[in-house]
Amino acid sequence: MLDVVIIGSGPAGLSAAIYAKRAGLEAVTVEKNPMSGGQVLNTYEVDNYPGLPEINGFDLGMKFREHADKLGCEFKTASVLGIKKKQEAEAELRAASDAVEEESGFLVETDEGVLHTKTVIAAMGAGHAKLNIPGEEEFAGAGVSYCATCDGAFFRNKVTAVIGGGDVAAEDAIFLARACEKVYLIHRRDELRAAKILQEEVMSLPNVEILWDATAEEIKGKEQVETVVLKNVKSGEIRNLDVDGVFIAVGIIPDSEILKGIVSCDEKGYVIAGEDCASDMPGIFAAGDIRGKKLRQIITAAADGANAVTAVQEYLLRSKITK
Ligand code: NAP
């Protein structure tokens, strides 16, 4: 039986893999994508990770993975389908194999087989939140995108809109302004949520126009996006804005589906866990963006990975799970 299965290989999962290896734990990191790095891979520039100023997000993600590989961390490319407490899966297990009857811990079911482990570090991160407005789904991939660094190049010399007011929206607007003729940043309030340094940069760009107090009500077009319908939340005025692309950056939703019913999550789906990353299910830990916390950054995700492994070690000592 493994000591720990780490699910996800963004900064939290990779940091956990590195710490687990150095702690001498038998660990496997399961990642559904062939490439490690998580959301950081889609970040054009990271300028707040100490020691690596202005590093490209993709390069930083690669560096994390190279570090883990150099230490000999074990990875498995597979999608996790579910996690079961061993006792709950006992009946099924008995049918599958007699050898595991005396074990405790968890069964991590993947599309590439089952892993038996004493503990789990859930580091699945988060995905893009949707606006859920008419046209959003219809034009996904036809002018609607959730990743400026992935799709921005298709909009060279074109007009785009970014919806949102957080760090990602500001970064997207800055990134798109380099290639696009014009970028509208559409925010539902009269103040951005993004870090001050990003706000200042956005506001200094001549081809970025911020449309305050505006919500996107609908995205229209024929085969491709042509118009986004905006509503001024103060005056109620409706306006049609002609754009070639719409980049939606309205936050993230935790990828915690497989943990439902196993650990407690808050109303947004973030796992309720403190700084030690321990969930309310003994043996399951949550690290990175999936954990309910105040600051979601690469550095806090990496810190979670380290803290989670420390908590795993303490748990293993306390619980004395036998093989
Ligand atoms: P975020 O910080 O949650 O911001 C989401 C933005 O979208 C907010 O401005 C919000 O408006 C707006 N919004 C939410 N729902 C909306 C809706 N239905 N209609 C219109 N607007 C809506 O999310 P994020 O920018 O994706 O960032 C996610 C996390 O990663 C954050 O914790 C962020 O700090 C972190 N991050 C950090 C960096 C960095 O340090 N460089 C880079 C990227 C991401 P309100 O402001 O009115 O709520």
CSV table of C-alpha atoms and ligand atoms in Angstrom, one decimal:
chain,number,residue,atom,x,y,z
A,1,MET,CA,0.0,0.0,0.0
A,2,LEU,CA,1.2,3.5,-0.9
A,3,ASP,CA,1.8,6.1,1.8
A,4,VAL,CA,0.1,8.8,-0.2
A,5,VAL,CA,-1.6,9.4,-3.5
A,6,ILE,CA,-1.3,13.0,-4.7
A,7,ILE,CA,-4.1,13.9,-7.2
A,8,GLY,CA,-3.2,16.7,-9.5
A,9,SER,CA,0.2,18.1,-10.6
A,10,GLY,CA,-0.1,21.8,-10.4
A,11,PRO,CA,2.1,23.8,-8.0
A,12,ALA,CA,0.4,22.2,-5.0
A,13,GLY,CA,0.6,18.6,-6.3
A,14,LEU,CA,4.2,19.0,-7.5
A,15,SER,CA,5.4,20.6,-4.3
A,16,ALA,CA,3.7,17.7,-2.4
A,17,ALA,CA,5.4,15.2,-4.7
A,18,ILE,CA,8.8,16.8,-4.0
A,19,TYR,CA,8.2,17.0,-0.2
A,20,ALA,CA,6.9,13.4,-0.1
A,21,LYS,CA,9.9,12.1,-2.0
A,22,ARG,CA,12.3,13.9,0.3
A,23,ALA,CA,10.4,12.5,3.3
A,24,GLY,CA,10.9,9.0,2.1
A,25,LEU,CA,7.2,8.4,1.6
A,26,GLU,CA,5.9,5.9,-1.0
A,27,ALA,CA,4.0,8.3,-3.2
A,28,VAL,CA,2.4,8.4,-6.6
A,29,THR,CA,1.1,11.6,-8.2
A,30,VAL,CA,-1.8,11.0,-10.5
A,31,GLU,CA,-2.4,13.6,-13.2
A,32,LYS,CA,-5.1,13.4,-15.9
A,33,ASN,CA,-3.3,15.7,-18.3
A,34,PRO,CA,-0.1,14.5,-20.0
A,35,MET,CA,1.5,17.8,-19.0
A,36,SER,CA,2.1,18.9,-15.4
A,37,GLY,CA,1.8,22.5,-14.2
A,38,GLY,CA,-1.9,23.1,-13.9
A,39,GLN,CA,-3.3,26.6,-14.4
A,40,VAL,CA,0.2,28.1,-14.3
A,41,LEU,CA,0.9,26.7,-17.7
A,42,ASN,CA,-1.6,29.1,-19.2
A,43,THR,CA,-0.1,32.2,-17.5
A,44,TYR,CA,1.9,34.4,-19.8
A,45,GLU,CA,4.1,35.9,-17.2
A,46,VAL,CA,4.5,35.2,-13.4
A,47,ASP,CA,6.2,38.1,-11.6
A,48,ASN,CA,5.4,37.3,-8.0
A,49,TYR,CA,7.2,34.0,-7.4
A,50,PRO,CA,10.3,34.9,-5.4
A,51,GLY,CA,13.6,34.4,-7.2
A,52,LEU,CA,12.2,34.0,-10.6
A,53,PRO,CA,11.1,37.5,-11.8
A,54,GLU,CA,9.1,37.7,-15.1
A,55,ILE,CA,9.2,34.0,-15.7
A,56,ASN,CA,6.9,32.6,-18.3
A,57,GLY,CA,4.1,30.5,-16.6
A,58,PHE,CA,4.8,27.6,-18.9
A,59,ASP,CA,8.5,27.6,-18.0
A,60,LEU,CA,7.7,27.8,-14.3
A,61,GLY,CA,5.4,24.8,-14.6
A,62,MET,CA,8.1,22.9,-16.4
A,63,LYS,CA,10.7,23.8,-13.8
A,64,PHE,CA,8.4,22.4,-11.0
A,65,ARG,CA,8.0,19.2,-12.9
A,66,GLU,CA,11.7,18.9,-13.8
A,67,HIS,CA,12.5,19.3,-10.1
A,68,ALA,CA,10.1,16.5,-9.2
A,69,ASP,CA,11.5,14.3,-12.0
A,70,LYS,CA,15.1,14.9,-10.9
A,71,LEU,CA,14.2,13.6,-7.4
A,72,GLY,CA,12.7,10.5,-8.9
A,73,CYS,CA,9.0,11.3,-8.0
A,74,GLU,CA,6.6,8.8,-9.5
A,75,PHE,CA,3.8,10.0,-11.8
A,76,LYS,CA,0.8,8.2,-13.3
A,77,THR,CA,-1.3,9.7,-16.1
A,78,ALA,CA,-4.9,8.7,-15.3
A,79,SER,CA,-8.2,10.3,-14.4
A,80,VAL,CA,-9.3,9.7,-10.9
A,81,LEU,CA,-12.9,8.5,-10.9
A,82,GLY,CA,-13.5,8.3,-7.2
A,83,ILE,CA,-12.0,7.7,-3.7
A,84,LYS,CA,-13.4,5.1,-1.4
A,85,LYS,CA,-12.6,4.4,2.2
A,86,LYS,CA,-11.3,0.9,2.3
A,87,GLN,CA,-14.0,-0.3,4.7
A,88,GLU,CA,-16.8,1.0,2.5
A,89,ALA,CA,-15.3,-0.7,-0.5
A,90,GLU,CA,-14.8,-4.0,1.4
A,91,ALA,CA,-17.5,-6.0,-0.3
A,92,GLU,CA,-16.3,-4.9,-3.8
A,93,LEU,CA,-12.7,-5.6,-2.8
A,94,ARG,CA,-13.4,-9.0,-1.6
A,95,ALA,CA,-14.7,-9.9,-5.0
A,96,ALA,CA,-11.7,-8.3,-6.7
A,97,SER,CA,-8.8,-9.5,-4.4
A,98,ASP,CA,-8.5,-11.3,-1.1
A,99,ALA,CA,-5.1,-9.8,-0.5
A,100,VAL,CA,-6.3,-6.4,0.5
A,101,GLU,CA,-8.8,-7.6,3.2
A,102,GLU,CA,-6.6,-6.6,6.1
A,103,GLU,CA,-5.7,-3.2,4.8
A,104,SER,CA,-7.2,0.1,5.8
A,105,GLY,CA,-6.8,3.5,4.1
A,106,PHE,CA,-8.3,4.4,0.8
A,107,LEU,CA,-8.8,3.1,-2.7
A,108,VAL,CA,-8.2,5.7,-5.4
A,109,GLU,CA,-10.1,4.5,-8.5
A,110,THR,CA,-8.7,5.7,-11.8
A,111,ASP,CA,-9.4,4.8,-15.4
A,112,GLU,CA,-6.0,3.1,-15.3
A,113,GLY,CA,-6.7,0.9,-12.2
A,114,VAL,CA,-7.0,1.2,-8.5
A,115,LEU,CA,-4.4,2.6,-6.1
A,116,HIS,CA,-4.3,1.5,-2.5
A,117,THR,CA,-3.1,4.2,-0.2
A,118,LYS,CA,-2.9,5.2,3.4
A,119,THR,CA,-3.6,8.9,2.6
A,120,VAL,CA,-4.6,11.2,-0.2
A,121,ILE,CA,-3.6,14.7,-1.0
A,122,ALA,CA,-6.3,16.2,-3.2
A,123,ALA,CA,-4.6,18.9,-5.3
A,124,MET,CA,-6.9,19.0,-8.3
A,125,GLY,CA,-7.0,22.8,-8.4
A,126,ALA,CA,-9.8,24.7,-10.1
A,127,GLY,CA,-11.4,25.2,-13.5
A,128,HIS,CA,-12.8,28.3,-15.2
A,129,ALA,CA,-16.1,29.7,-13.9
A,130,LYS,CA,-18.8,30.3,-16.6
A,131,LEU,CA,-21.0,33.3,-17.1
A,132,ASN,CA,-24.0,31.1,-18.1
A,133,ILE,CA,-25.3,33.7,-20.6
A,134,PRO,CA,-26.9,33.0,-24.0
A,135,GLY,CA,-24.3,32.4,-26.7
A,136,GLU,CA,-21.5,31.5,-24.2
A,137,GLU,CA,-21.7,27.8,-24.9
A,138,GLU,CA,-22.7,28.2,-28.5
A,139,PHE,CA,-19.6,30.2,-29.4
A,140,ALA,CA,-17.1,28.4,-27.2
A,141,GLY,CA,-14.2,27.9,-29.5
A,142,ALA,CA,-15.7,30.2,-32.1
A,143,GLY,CA,-14.7,33.5,-30.4
A,144,VAL,CA,-15.5,32.6,-26.8
A,145,SER,CA,-12.4,31.6,-24.8
A,146,TYR,CA,-11.4,31.1,-21.2
A,147,CYS,CA,-7.6,31.2,-21.9
A,148,ALA,CA,-6.0,34.3,-23.4
A,149,THR,CA,-2.5,32.8,-23.6
A,150,CYS,CA,-3.9,29.7,-25.4
A,151,ASP,CA,-6.2,31.5,-27.9
A,152,GLY,CA,-5.0,35.1,-28.0
A,153,ALA,CA,-2.9,34.6,-31.1
A,154,PHE,CA,-6.0,34.0,-33.2
A,155,PHE,CA,-7.1,37.6,-32.5
A,156,ARG,CA,-4.1,39.5,-33.8
A,157,ASN,CA,-5.1,43.0,-35.0
A,158,LYS,CA,-8.7,42.2,-33.9
A,159,VAL,CA,-11.0,43.6,-31.3
A,160,THR,CA,-11.6,41.6,-28.1
A,161,ALA,CA,-13.4,41.9,-24.9
A,162,VAL,CA,-12.3,40.5,-21.5
A,163,ILE,CA,-15.0,40.0,-18.9
A,164,GLY,CA,-14.0,40.1,-15.3
A,165,GLY,CA,-12.1,42.3,-12.9
A,166,GLY,CA,-9.7,40.0,-11.1
A,167,ASP,CA,-6.0,39.2,-11.6
A,168,VAL,CA,-6.7,36.8,-14.5
A,169,ALA,CA,-8.9,39.4,-16.3
A,170,ALA,CA,-6.3,42.1,-15.9
A,171,GLU,CA,-3.5,39.7,-17.0
A,172,ASP,CA,-5.6,38.7,-20.0
A,173,ALA,CA,-6.2,42.3,-21.0
A,174,ILE,CA,-2.5,43.1,-20.8
A,175,PHE,CA,-1.6,40.0,-22.8
A,176,LEU,CA,-4.2,40.6,-25.5
A,177,ALA,CA,-3.3,44.3,-25.8
A,178,ARG,CA,0.1,43.2,-27.2
A,179,ALA,CA,-1.6,41.6,-30.3
A,180,CYS,CA,-5.1,43.0,-30.5
A,181,GLU,CA,-6.0,46.3,-32.1
A,182,LYS,CA,-8.3,47.1,-29.2
A,183,VAL,CA,-9.3,45.3,-25.9
A,184,TYR,CA,-12.3,46.1,-23.9
A,185,LEU,CA,-12.2,45.1,-20.2
A,186,ILE,CA,-15.7,44.7,-19.0
A,187,HIS,CA,-16.3,44.7,-15.3
A,188,ARG,CA,-19.5,44.6,-13.3
A,189,ARG,CA,-18.3,47.2,-10.7
A,190,ASP,CA,-16.5,50.5,-10.7
A,191,GLU,CA,-13.3,49.1,-9.2
A,192,LEU,CA,-11.0,46.2,-10.3
A,193,ARG,CA,-10.3,43.4,-7.9
A,194,ALA,CA,-6.9,42.7,-9.5
A,195,ALA,CA,-3.6,43.5,-7.8
A,196,LYS,CA,-2.6,47.2,-7.9
A,197,ILE,CA,0.4,46.6,-10.1
A,198,LEU,CA,-1.8,44.9,-12.7
A,199,GLN,CA,-4.5,47.6,-12.5
A,200,GLU,CA,-1.9,50.3,-13.2
A,201,GLU,CA,-0.5,48.4,-16.2
A,202,VAL,CA,-4.0,47.9,-17.6
A,203,MET,CA,-4.9,51.5,-17.2
A,204,SER,CA,-1.6,52.6,-18.8
A,205,LEU,CA,-2.3,50.8,-22.1
A,206,PRO,CA,-3.7,53.0,-24.8
A,207,ASN,CA,-5.5,50.2,-26.6
A,208,VAL,CA,-7.3,48.9,-23.5
A,209,GLU,CA,-10.6,50.6,-22.6
A,210,ILE,CA,-12.3,49.6,-19.3
A,211,LEU,CA,-16.1,49.6,-19.4
A,212,TRP,CA,-17.2,49.9,-15.8
A,213,ASP,CA,-20.4,48.8,-14.2
A,214,ALA,CA,-21.2,46.6,-17.1
A,215,THR,CA,-22.4,43.0,-17.4
A,216,ALA,CA,-22.4,40.8,-20.4
A,217,GLU,CA,-26.0,39.7,-21.1
A,218,GLU,CA,-25.6,37.8,-24.3
A,219,ILE,CA,-23.0,36.9,-26.9
A,220,LYS,CA,-24.2,37.0,-30.5
A,221,GLY,CA,-22.9,36.2,-34.0
A,222,LYS,CA,-23.3,34.0,-37.0
A,223,GLU,CA,-20.6,31.4,-37.2
A,224,GLN,CA,-18.2,33.4,-35.0
A,225,VAL,CA,-18.7,35.9,-32.2
A,226,GLU,CA,-19.7,39.3,-33.6
A,227,THR,CA,-21.3,41.2,-30.7
A,228,VAL,CA,-21.5,41.2,-26.9
A,229,VAL,CA,-24.6,42.7,-25.4
A,230,LEU,CA,-23.8,44.8,-22.4
A,231,LYS,CA,-26.0,46.2,-19.7
A,232,ASN,CA,-25.0,49.1,-17.5
A,233,VAL,CA,-25.9,47.9,-14.0
A,234,LYS,CA,-26.4,51.5,-12.8
A,235,SER,CA,-28.5,53.0,-15.6
A,236,GLY,CA,-29.9,49.8,-17.1
A,237,GLU,CA,-28.8,51.0,-20.5
A,238,ILE,CA,-28.2,48.2,-23.1
A,239,ARG,CA,-25.4,48.5,-25.6
A,240,ASN,CA,-24.2,46.2,-28.4
A,241,LEU,CA,-20.4,46.1,-28.5
A,242,ASP,CA,-18.9,44.7,-31.8
A,243,VAL,CA,-16.0,42.3,-31.0
A,244,ASP,CA,-14.2,39.4,-32.6
A,245,GLY,CA,-13.5,37.5,-29.4
A,246,VAL,CA,-14.7,37.3,-25.8
A,247,PHE,CA,-12.4,36.2,-23.1
A,248,ILE,CA,-14.2,35.2,-20.0
A,249,ALA,CA,-12.2,35.5,-16.7
A,250,VAL,CA,-14.9,35.6,-14.0
A,251,GLY,CA,-13.1,33.4,-11.5
A,252,ILE,CA,-12.6,29.7,-10.8
A,253,ILE,CA,-14.5,26.8,-9.5
A,254,PRO,CA,-12.8,24.1,-7.5
A,255,ASP,CA,-12.4,20.7,-9.1
A,256,SER,CA,-13.7,18.9,-6.0
A,257,GLU,CA,-16.5,16.8,-7.6
A,258,ILE,CA,-14.8,13.4,-6.7
A,259,LEU,CA,-14.6,14.5,-3.1
A,260,LYS,CA,-18.3,15.1,-2.7
A,261,GLY,CA,-19.8,13.1,0.1
A,262,ILE,CA,-16.3,12.2,1.4
A,263,VAL,CA,-15.1,15.5,2.8
A,264,SER,CA,-16.9,18.7,3.8
A,265,CYS,CA,-16.8,21.5,1.3
A,266,ASP,CA,-18.0,25.1,1.6
A,267,GLU,CA,-20.9,26.5,-0.5
A,268,LYS,CA,-18.6,27.2,-3.4
A,269,GLY,CA,-17.2,23.7,-3.4
A,270,TYR,CA,-13.8,24.5,-1.8
A,271,VAL,CA,-12.6,21.8,0.7
A,272,ILE,CA,-12.8,23.0,4.2
A,273,ALA,CA,-9.3,22.5,5.6
A,274,GLY,CA,-7.0,24.6,7.7
A,275,GLU,CA,-3.3,25.4,7.0
A,276,ASP,CA,-2.4,21.8,7.7
A,277,CYS,CA,-4.6,21.0,4.8
A,278,ALA,CA,-6.4,18.3,6.8
A,279,SER,CA,-10.0,17.7,5.7
A,280,ASP,CA,-12.7,16.4,8.1
A,281,MET,CA,-12.0,12.9,6.7
A,282,PRO,CA,-8.9,11.6,8.5
A,283,GLY,CA,-6.3,10.7,5.9
A,284,ILE,CA,-7.6,13.1,3.2
A,285,PHE,CA,-5.8,16.4,2.8
A,286,ALA,CA,-6.5,19.2,0.4
A,287,ALA,CA,-3.8,21.4,-1.1
A,288,GLY,CA,-3.7,24.4,-3.4
A,289,ASP,CA,-6.7,26.2,-5.1
A,290,ILE,CA,-9.1,23.4,-4.1
A,291,ARG,CA,-8.8,24.3,-0.4
A,292,GLY,CA,-10.9,27.1,1.1
A,293,LYS,CA,-8.5,29.9,1.8
A,294,LYS,CA,-8.0,33.6,1.4
A,295,LEU,CA,-5.1,33.9,-1.0
A,296,ARG,CA,-4.8,31.7,-4.1
A,297,GLN,CA,-1.4,32.1,-5.6
A,298,ILE,CA,1.3,29.8,-7.0
A,299,ILE,CA,3.3,30.3,-3.8
A,300,THR,CA,0.4,29.5,-1.5
A,301,ALA,CA,-0.4,26.4,-3.5
A,302,ALA,CA,3.2,25.3,-3.3
A,303,ALA,CA,3.2,26.0,0.5
A,304,ASP,CA,0.0,23.9,0.8
A,305,GLY,CA,1.8,21.0,-0.9
A,306,ALA,CA,4.6,21.2,1.7
A,307,ASN,CA,2.2,21.6,4.7
A,308,ALA,CA,0.0,18.7,3.5
A,309,VAL,CA,3.0,16.3,3.3
A,310,THR,CA,4.0,17.3,6.9
A,311,ALA,CA,0.4,16.6,8.0
A,312,VAL,CA,0.5,13.3,6.2
A,313,GLN,CA,3.6,12.3,8.0
A,314,GLU,CA,2.1,13.2,11.4
A,315,TYR,CA,-1.1,11.3,10.5
A,316,LEU,CA,0.8,8.2,9.5
A,317,LEU,CA,2.7,8.2,12.8
A,318,ARG,CA,-0.5,8.7,14.8
A,319,SER,CA,-2.7,6.3,12.9
A,320,LYS,CA,-0.2,3.5,12.4
A,321,ILE,CA,-2.0,2.1,9.4
A,322,THR,CA,-0.8,-1.4,8.7
A,323,LYS,CA,-0.1,-2.9,5.4
B,1,NAP,P1,-11.2,36.3,-9.0
B,1,NAP,O1,-10.1,36.9,-8.3
B,1,NAP,O2,-12.3,35.5,-8.2
B,1,NAP,O3,-12.0,37.4,-9.9
B,1,NAP,C1,-13.1,37.1,-10.6
B,1,NAP,C2,-13.6,38.4,-11.2
B,1,NAP,O4,-14.8,38.1,-12.0
B,1,NAP,C3,-14.1,39.4,-10.2
B,1,NAP,O5,-13.7,40.7,-10.6
B,1,NAP,C4,-15.6,39.3,-10.2
B,1,NAP,O6,-16.2,40.5,-9.9
B,1,NAP,C5,-15.9,38.9,-11.6
B,1,NAP,N1,-17.0,38.1,-11.7
B,1,NAP,C6,-17.4,37.0,-11.1
B,1,NAP,N2,-18.6,36.5,-11.5
B,1,NAP,C7,-19.0,37.3,-12.4
B,1,NAP,C8,-20.1,37.3,-13.2
B,1,NAP,N3,-21.1,36.4,-13.1
B,1,NAP,N4,-20.3,38.4,-14.1
B,1,NAP,C9,-19.3,39.3,-14.2
B,1,NAP,N5,-18.2,39.3,-13.5
B,1,NAP,C10,-18.0,38.3,-12.6
B,1,NAP,O7,-10.8,35.2,-10.1
B,1,NAP,P2,-9.5,35.2,-11.1
B,1,NAP,O8,-9.1,36.5,-11.6
B,1,NAP,O9,-9.8,34.1,-12.0
B,1,NAP,O10,-8.3,34.6,-10.1
B,1,NAP,C11,-8.5,33.4,-9.4
B,1,NAP,C12,-7.5,33.3,-8.3
B,1,NAP,O11,-6.2,33.2,-8.7
B,1,NAP,C13,-7.5,34.6,-7.4
B,1,NAP,O12,-7.4,34.2,-6.1
B,1,NAP,C14,-6.3,35.4,-7.9
B,1,NAP,O13,-5.8,36.3,-7.0
B,1,NAP,C15,-5.4,34.3,-8.3
B,1,NAP,N6,-4.4,34.7,-9.3
B,1,NAP,C16,-3.3,35.4,-9.0
B,1,NAP,C17,-2.4,35.8,-10.0
B,1,NAP,C18,-1.2,36.5,-9.6
B,1,NAP,O14,-0.9,36.7,-8.5
B,1,NAP,N7,-0.5,37.1,-10.6
B,1,NAP,C19,-2.7,35.6,-11.3
B,1,NAP,C20,-3.9,34.9,-11.6
B,1,NAP,C21,-4.7,34.5,-10.6
B,1,NAP,P3,-16.2,41.2,-8.5
B,1,NAP,O15,-14.8,41.8,-8.4
B,1,NAP,O16,-17.3,42.2,-8.6
B,1,NAP,O17,-16.4,40.1,-7.5
